[in-house]
Short mmCIF file of C-alpha atoms in Angstrom, two decimals:
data_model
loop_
_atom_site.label_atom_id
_atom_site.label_comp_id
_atom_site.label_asym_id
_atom_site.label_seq_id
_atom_site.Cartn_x
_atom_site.Cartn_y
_atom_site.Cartn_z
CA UNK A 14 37.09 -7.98 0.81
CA UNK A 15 37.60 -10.39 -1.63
CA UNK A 16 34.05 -11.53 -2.04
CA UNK A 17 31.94 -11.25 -5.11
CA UNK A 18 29.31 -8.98 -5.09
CA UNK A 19 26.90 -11.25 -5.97
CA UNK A 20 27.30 -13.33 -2.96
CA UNK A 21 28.03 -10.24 -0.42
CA UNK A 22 24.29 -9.58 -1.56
CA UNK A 23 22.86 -13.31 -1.33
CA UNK A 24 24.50 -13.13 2.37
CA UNK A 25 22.97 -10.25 3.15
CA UNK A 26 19.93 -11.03 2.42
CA UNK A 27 20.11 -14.09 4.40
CA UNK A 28 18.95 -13.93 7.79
CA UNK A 29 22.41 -15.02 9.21
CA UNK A 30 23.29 -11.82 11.32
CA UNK A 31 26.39 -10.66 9.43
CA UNK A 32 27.22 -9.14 7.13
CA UNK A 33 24.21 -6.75 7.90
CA UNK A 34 23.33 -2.90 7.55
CA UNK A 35 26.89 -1.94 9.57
CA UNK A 36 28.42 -3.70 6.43
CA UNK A 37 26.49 -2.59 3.59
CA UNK A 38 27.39 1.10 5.59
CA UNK A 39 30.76 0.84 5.09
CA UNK A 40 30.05 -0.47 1.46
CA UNK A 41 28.47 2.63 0.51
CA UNK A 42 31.26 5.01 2.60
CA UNK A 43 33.87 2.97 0.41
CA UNK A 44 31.92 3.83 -2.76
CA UNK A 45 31.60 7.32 -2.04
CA UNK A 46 35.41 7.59 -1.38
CA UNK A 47 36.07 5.19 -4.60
CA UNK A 48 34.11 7.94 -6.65
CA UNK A 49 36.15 10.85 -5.58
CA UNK A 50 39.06 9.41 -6.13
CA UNK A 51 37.65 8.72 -9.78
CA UNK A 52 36.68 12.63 -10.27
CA UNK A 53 40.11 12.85 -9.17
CA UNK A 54 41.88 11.15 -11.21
CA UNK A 55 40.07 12.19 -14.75
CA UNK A 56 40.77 15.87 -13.21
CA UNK A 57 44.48 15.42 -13.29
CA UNK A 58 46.43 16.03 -16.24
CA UNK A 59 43.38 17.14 -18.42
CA UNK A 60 44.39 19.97 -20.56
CA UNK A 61 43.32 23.08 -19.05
CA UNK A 62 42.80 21.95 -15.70
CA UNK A 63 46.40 22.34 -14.48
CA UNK A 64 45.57 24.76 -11.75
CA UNK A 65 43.47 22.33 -9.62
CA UNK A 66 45.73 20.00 -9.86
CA UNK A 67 47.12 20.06 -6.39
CA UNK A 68 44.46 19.80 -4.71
CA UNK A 69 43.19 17.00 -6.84
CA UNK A 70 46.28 15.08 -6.15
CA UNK A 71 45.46 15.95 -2.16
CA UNK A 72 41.99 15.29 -2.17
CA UNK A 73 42.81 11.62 -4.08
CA UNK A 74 45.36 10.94 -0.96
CA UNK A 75 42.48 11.32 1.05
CA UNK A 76 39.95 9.53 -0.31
CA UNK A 77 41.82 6.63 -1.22
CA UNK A 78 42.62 6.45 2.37
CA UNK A 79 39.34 6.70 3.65
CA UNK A 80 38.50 3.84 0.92
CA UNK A 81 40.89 1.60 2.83
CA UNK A 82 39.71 2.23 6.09
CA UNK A 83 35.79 2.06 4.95
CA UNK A 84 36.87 -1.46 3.39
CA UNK A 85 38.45 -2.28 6.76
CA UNK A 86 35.04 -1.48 8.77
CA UNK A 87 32.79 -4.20 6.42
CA UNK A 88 35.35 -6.78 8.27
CA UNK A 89 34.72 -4.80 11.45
CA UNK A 90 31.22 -5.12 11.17
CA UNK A 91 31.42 -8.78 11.91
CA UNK A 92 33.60 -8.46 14.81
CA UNK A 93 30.86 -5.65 16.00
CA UNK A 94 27.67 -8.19 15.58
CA UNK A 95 29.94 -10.81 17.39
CA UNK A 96 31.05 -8.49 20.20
CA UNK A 97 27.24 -7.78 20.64
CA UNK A 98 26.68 -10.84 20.96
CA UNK A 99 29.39 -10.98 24.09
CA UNK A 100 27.35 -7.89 25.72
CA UNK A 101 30.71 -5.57 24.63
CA UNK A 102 28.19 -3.21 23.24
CA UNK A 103 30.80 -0.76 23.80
CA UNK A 104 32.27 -1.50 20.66
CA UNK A 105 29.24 -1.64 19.14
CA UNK A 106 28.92 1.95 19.48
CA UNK A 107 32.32 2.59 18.57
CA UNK A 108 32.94 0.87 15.47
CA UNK A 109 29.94 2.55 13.81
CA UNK A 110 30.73 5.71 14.83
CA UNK A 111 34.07 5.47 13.52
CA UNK A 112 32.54 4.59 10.23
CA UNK A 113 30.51 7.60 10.59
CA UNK A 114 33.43 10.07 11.62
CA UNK A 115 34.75 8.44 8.36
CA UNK A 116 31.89 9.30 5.81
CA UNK A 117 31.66 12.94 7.07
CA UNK A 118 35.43 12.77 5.84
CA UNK A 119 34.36 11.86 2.81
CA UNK A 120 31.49 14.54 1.95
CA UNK A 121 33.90 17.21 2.94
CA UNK A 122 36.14 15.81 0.30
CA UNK A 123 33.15 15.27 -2.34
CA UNK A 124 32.57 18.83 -2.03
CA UNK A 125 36.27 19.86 -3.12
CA UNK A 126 35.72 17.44 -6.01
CA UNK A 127 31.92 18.75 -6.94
CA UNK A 128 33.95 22.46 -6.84
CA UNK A 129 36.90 21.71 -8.81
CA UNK A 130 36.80 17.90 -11.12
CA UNK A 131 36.59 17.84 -14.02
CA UNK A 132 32.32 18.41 -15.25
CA UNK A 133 32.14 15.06 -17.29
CA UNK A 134 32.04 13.71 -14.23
CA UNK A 135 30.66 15.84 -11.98
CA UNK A 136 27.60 13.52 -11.81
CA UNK A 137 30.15 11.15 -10.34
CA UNK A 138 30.88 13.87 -7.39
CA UNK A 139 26.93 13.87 -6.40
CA UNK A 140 26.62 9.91 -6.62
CA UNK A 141 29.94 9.84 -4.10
CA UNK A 142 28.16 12.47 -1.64
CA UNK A 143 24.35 11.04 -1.61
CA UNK A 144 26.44 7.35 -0.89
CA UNK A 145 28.42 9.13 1.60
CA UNK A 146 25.75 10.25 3.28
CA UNK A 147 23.05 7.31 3.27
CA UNK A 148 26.15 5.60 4.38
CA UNK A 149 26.34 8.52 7.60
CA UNK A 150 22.72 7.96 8.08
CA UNK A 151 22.36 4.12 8.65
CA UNK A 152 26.19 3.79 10.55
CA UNK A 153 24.08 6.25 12.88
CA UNK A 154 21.42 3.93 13.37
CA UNK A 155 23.86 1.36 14.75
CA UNK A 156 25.13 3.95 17.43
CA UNK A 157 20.98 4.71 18.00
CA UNK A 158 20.56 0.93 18.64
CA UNK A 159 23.45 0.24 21.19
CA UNK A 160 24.09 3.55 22.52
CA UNK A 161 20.89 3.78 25.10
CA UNK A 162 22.18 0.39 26.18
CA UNK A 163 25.87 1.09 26.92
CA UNK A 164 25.96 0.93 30.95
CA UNK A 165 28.64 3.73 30.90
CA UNK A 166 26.43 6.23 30.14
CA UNK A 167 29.33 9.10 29.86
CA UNK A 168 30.87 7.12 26.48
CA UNK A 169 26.82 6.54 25.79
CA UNK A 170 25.72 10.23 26.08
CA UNK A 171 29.03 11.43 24.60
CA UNK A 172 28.57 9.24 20.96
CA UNK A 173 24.63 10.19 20.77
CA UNK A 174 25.71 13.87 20.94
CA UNK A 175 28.74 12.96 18.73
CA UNK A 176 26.61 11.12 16.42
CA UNK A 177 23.66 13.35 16.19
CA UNK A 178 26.35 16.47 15.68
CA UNK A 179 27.50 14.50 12.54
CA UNK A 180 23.97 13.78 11.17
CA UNK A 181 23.31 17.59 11.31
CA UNK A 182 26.51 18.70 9.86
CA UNK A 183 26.86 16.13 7.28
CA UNK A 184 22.79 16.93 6.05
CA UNK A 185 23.82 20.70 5.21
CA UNK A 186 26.94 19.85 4.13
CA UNK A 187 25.74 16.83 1.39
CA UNK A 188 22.95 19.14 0.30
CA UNK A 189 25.05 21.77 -0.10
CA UNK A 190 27.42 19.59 -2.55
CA UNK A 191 24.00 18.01 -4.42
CA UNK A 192 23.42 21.87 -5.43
CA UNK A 193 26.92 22.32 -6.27
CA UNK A 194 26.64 19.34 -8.66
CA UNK A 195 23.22 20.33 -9.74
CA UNK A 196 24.58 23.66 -10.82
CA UNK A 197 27.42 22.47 -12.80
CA UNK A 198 25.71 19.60 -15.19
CA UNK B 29 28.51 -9.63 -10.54
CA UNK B 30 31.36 -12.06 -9.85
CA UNK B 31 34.02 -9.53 -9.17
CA UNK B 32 35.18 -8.87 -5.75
CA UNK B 33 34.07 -6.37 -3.82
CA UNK B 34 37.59 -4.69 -3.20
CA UNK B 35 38.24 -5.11 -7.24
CA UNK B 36 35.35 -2.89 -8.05
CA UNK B 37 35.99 -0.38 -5.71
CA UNK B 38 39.13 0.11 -7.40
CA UNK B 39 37.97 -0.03 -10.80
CA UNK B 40 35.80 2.64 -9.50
CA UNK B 41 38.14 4.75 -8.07
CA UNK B 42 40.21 4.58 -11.74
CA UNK B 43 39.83 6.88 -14.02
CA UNK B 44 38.46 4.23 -16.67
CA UNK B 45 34.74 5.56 -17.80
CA UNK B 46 33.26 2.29 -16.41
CA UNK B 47 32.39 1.75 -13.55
CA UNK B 48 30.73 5.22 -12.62
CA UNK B 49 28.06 6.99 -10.80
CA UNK B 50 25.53 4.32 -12.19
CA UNK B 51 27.04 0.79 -11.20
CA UNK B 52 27.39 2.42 -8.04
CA UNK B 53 23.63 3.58 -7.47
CA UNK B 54 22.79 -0.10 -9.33
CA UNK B 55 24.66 -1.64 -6.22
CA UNK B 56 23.33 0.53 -3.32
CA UNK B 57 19.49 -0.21 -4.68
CA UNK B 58 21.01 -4.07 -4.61
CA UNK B 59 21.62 -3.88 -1.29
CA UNK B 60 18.04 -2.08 -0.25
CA UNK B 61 16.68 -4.89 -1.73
CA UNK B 62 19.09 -7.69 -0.50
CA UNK B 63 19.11 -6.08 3.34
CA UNK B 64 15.02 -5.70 2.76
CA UNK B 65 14.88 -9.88 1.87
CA UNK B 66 17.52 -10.08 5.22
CA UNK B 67 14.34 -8.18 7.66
CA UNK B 68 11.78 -10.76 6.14
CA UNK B 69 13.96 -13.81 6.30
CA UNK B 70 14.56 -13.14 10.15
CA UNK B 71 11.48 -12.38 10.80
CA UNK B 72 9.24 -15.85 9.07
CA UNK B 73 9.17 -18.37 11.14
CA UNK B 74 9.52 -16.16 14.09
CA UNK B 75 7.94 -17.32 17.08
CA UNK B 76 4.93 -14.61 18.10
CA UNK B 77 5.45 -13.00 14.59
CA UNK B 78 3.14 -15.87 12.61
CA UNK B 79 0.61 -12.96 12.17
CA UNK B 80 2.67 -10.79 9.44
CA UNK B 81 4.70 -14.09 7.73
CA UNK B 82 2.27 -14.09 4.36
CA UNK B 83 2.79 -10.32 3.81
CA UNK B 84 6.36 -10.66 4.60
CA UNK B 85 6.71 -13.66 2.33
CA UNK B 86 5.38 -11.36 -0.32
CA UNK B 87 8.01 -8.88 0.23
CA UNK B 88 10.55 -11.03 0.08
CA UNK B 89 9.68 -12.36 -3.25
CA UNK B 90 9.48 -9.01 -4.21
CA UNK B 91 12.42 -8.07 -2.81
CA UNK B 92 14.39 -10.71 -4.21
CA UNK B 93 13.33 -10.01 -7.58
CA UNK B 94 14.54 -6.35 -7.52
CA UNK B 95 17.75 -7.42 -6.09
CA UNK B 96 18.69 -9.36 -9.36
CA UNK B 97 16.99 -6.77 -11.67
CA UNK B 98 19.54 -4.31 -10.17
CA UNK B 99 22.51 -6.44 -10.25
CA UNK B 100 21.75 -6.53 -13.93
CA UNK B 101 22.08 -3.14 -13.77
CA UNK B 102 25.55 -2.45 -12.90
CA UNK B 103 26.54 -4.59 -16.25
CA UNK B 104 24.28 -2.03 -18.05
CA UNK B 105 25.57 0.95 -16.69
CA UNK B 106 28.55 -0.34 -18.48
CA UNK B 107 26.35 -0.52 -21.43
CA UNK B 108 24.72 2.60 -21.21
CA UNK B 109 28.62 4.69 -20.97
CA UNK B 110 29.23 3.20 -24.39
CA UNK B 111 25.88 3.91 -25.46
CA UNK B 112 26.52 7.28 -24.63
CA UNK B 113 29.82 7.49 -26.95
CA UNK B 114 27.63 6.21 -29.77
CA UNK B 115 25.03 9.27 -29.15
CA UNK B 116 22.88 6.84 -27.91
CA UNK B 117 21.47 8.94 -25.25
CA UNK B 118 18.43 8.07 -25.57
CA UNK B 119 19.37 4.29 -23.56
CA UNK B 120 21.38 6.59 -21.35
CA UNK B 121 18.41 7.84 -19.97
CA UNK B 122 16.43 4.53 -20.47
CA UNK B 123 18.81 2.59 -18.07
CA UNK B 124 18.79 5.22 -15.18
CA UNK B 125 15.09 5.62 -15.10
CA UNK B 126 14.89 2.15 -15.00
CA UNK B 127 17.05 2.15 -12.02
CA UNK B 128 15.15 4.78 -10.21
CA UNK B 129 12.13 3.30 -10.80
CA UNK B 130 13.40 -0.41 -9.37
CA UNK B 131 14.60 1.77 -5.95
CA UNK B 132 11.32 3.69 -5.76
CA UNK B 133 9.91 -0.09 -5.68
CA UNK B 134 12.39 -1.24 -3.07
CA UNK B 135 11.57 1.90 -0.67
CA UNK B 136 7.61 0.70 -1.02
CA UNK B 137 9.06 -2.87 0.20
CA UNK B 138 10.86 -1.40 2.94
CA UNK B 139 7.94 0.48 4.73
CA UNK B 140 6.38 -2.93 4.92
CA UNK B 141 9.80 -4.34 6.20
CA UNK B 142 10.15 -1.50 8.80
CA UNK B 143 6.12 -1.91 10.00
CA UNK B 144 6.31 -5.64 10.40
CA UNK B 145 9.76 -6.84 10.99
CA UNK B 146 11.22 -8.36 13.79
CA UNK B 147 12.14 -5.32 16.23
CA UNK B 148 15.86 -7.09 16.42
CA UNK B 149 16.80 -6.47 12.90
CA UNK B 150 14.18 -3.08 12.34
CA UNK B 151 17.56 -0.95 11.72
CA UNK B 152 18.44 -3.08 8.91
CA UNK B 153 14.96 -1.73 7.41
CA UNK B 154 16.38 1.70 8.14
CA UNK B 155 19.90 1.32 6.55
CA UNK B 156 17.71 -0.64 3.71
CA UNK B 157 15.57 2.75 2.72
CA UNK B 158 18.70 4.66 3.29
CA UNK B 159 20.90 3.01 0.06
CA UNK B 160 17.57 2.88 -2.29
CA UNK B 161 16.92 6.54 -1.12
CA UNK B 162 20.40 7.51 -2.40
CA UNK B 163 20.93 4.95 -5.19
CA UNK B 164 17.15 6.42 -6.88
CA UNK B 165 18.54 9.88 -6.11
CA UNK B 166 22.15 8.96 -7.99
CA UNK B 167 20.07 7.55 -11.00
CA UNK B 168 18.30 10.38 -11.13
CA UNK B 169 21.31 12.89 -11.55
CA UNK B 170 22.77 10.54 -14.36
CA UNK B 171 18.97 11.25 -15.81
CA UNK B 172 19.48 15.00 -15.43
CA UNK B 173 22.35 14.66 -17.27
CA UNK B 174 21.33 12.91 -20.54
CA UNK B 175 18.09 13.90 -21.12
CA UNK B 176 18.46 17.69 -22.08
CA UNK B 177 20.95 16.71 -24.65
CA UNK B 178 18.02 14.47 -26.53
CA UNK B 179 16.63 15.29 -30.09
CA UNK B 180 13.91 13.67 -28.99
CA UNK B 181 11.97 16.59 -26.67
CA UNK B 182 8.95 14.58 -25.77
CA UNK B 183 11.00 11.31 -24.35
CA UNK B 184 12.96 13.74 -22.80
CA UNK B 185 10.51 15.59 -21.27
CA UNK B 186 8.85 12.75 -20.25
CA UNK B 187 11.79 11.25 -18.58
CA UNK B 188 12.52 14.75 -16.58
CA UNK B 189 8.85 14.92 -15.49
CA UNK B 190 8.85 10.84 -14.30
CA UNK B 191 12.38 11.83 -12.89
CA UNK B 192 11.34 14.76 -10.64
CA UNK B 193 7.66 13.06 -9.32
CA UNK B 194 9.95 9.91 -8.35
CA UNK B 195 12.47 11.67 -6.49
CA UNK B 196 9.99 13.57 -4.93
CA UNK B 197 8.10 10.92 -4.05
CA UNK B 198 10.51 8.99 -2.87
CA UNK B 199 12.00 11.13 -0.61
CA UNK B 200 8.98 11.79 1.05
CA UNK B 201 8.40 7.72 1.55
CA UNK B 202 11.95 7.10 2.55
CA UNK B 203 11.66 9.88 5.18
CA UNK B 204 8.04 8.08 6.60
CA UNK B 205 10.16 4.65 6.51
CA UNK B 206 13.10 6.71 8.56
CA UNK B 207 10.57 7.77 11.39
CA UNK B 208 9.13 4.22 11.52
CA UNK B 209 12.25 2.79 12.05
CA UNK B 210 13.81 5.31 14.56
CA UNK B 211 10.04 4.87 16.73
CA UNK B 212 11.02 0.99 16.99
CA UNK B 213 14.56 1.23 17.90
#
């Protein structure tokens, strides 16, 4: 994604039907995994904090992958809207839910990072989980909207169980990092 | 904002002090706001719809406006670190609150969004309340962060109270928006 910011925003606020909320999703998945890898990365090698520094270095190999593949989706999105377009709704359901499969990989790893970075930035930790999470949230929308529409209703009733099953997790589990931050400013 | 998008995530992700926690809750309000303007823009002019196109003109000029009042954030966030070096807390609070109270704004704008929109684009309204939701919420923890360590106690207590009765508010409101949108799906 090599676009300014400026104009990713004036095109999405354009009524041209990409990039739209599947995008702006995978924007704020990307963030969340770009912020753990920064509590990461001020956690290792400060003085004192030797002993977390393995999983640090772990948890950074993760999120900077997830970054990646969050980055990836915002392209995907377009190819989604298009597909939808072409009545494949069937990817419609399963590129947002692989941005959503995504984000829950990312809270789990905000909550390493909310346990063990660094507490300067521990504020950092809680922005990447809440941005996770709203991120979660509205890629689950996108499976709401084509699911119920998906003429294979197996694939259709398997992602709405997948998808609520991630909501539900993912709520407990962000809230339960937000406290972990809360506690440690 | 005229940096890529891929550029910032990575300046993110580094361990340099800016960008942080508050360019990234300056760019999820952004795109509220942007994907709020993208619901009304589809929407006037619709055929059948002429009935909410003056409210939903008013949105979008409202909507518009916040969307450039919160890009300006993310170069104050930037601001507002350096600020903090200089014991400047006092701005370090300023420009968060500021923040929140732009998203708490953008969620009012997206109940109307979500109530009168076109049905086709009503889960744009959803992912819309979603990033203001968690970019007032991130704001808010950089708040939580700076203001106990203020001389002055009445701005500070002040900015905790306004704080608190925003996020509370808003997470009420962004919940109402949730169920409005998930009823027109």
């Amino acid at each position: 994604m090599q676009e300014p910011i400026d104009q990713f925003l004036d095109r999405l606020a354009s009524s041209a039907p990409t990039p739209g909320g599947g995008s702006a999703a995978a924007v704020m998945g990307a963030m969340g995994a770009a912020l753990t890898s920064m509590v990461c990365n001020v956690t290792i090698g400060k003085k004192g904090l030797e002993g977390v520094e393995a999983p640090m270095l772990a948890v950074r190999a993760e999120s900077a992958r997830l970054q990646v593949r969050l980055t990836e989706m915002m392209a995907e999105d377009k190819a989604r809207r298009s597909a939808a377009i072409e009545s494949s709704l069937r990817r419609a359901t399963e590129v947002p839910l692989a941005c959503a499969r995504a984000c829950a990989a990312v809270i789990a790893l905000t909550q390493r990072a909310a346990d063990l970075g660094y507490r300067g930035v521990v504020s950092d930790a809680g922005v990447a989980v809440l941005a996770a999470f709203a991120a979660l949230r509205s890629a689950a929308l996108n499976v709401y909207i084509n699911a119920p529409m998906l003429r294979d209703r197996i694939f259709a009733d398997q992602s709405m169980a997948e998808i609520d099953c991630l909501v539900a997790y993912a709520a407990a589990d962000s809230e339960t990092v937000y406290t972990t931050v809360r506690g440690r400013l």
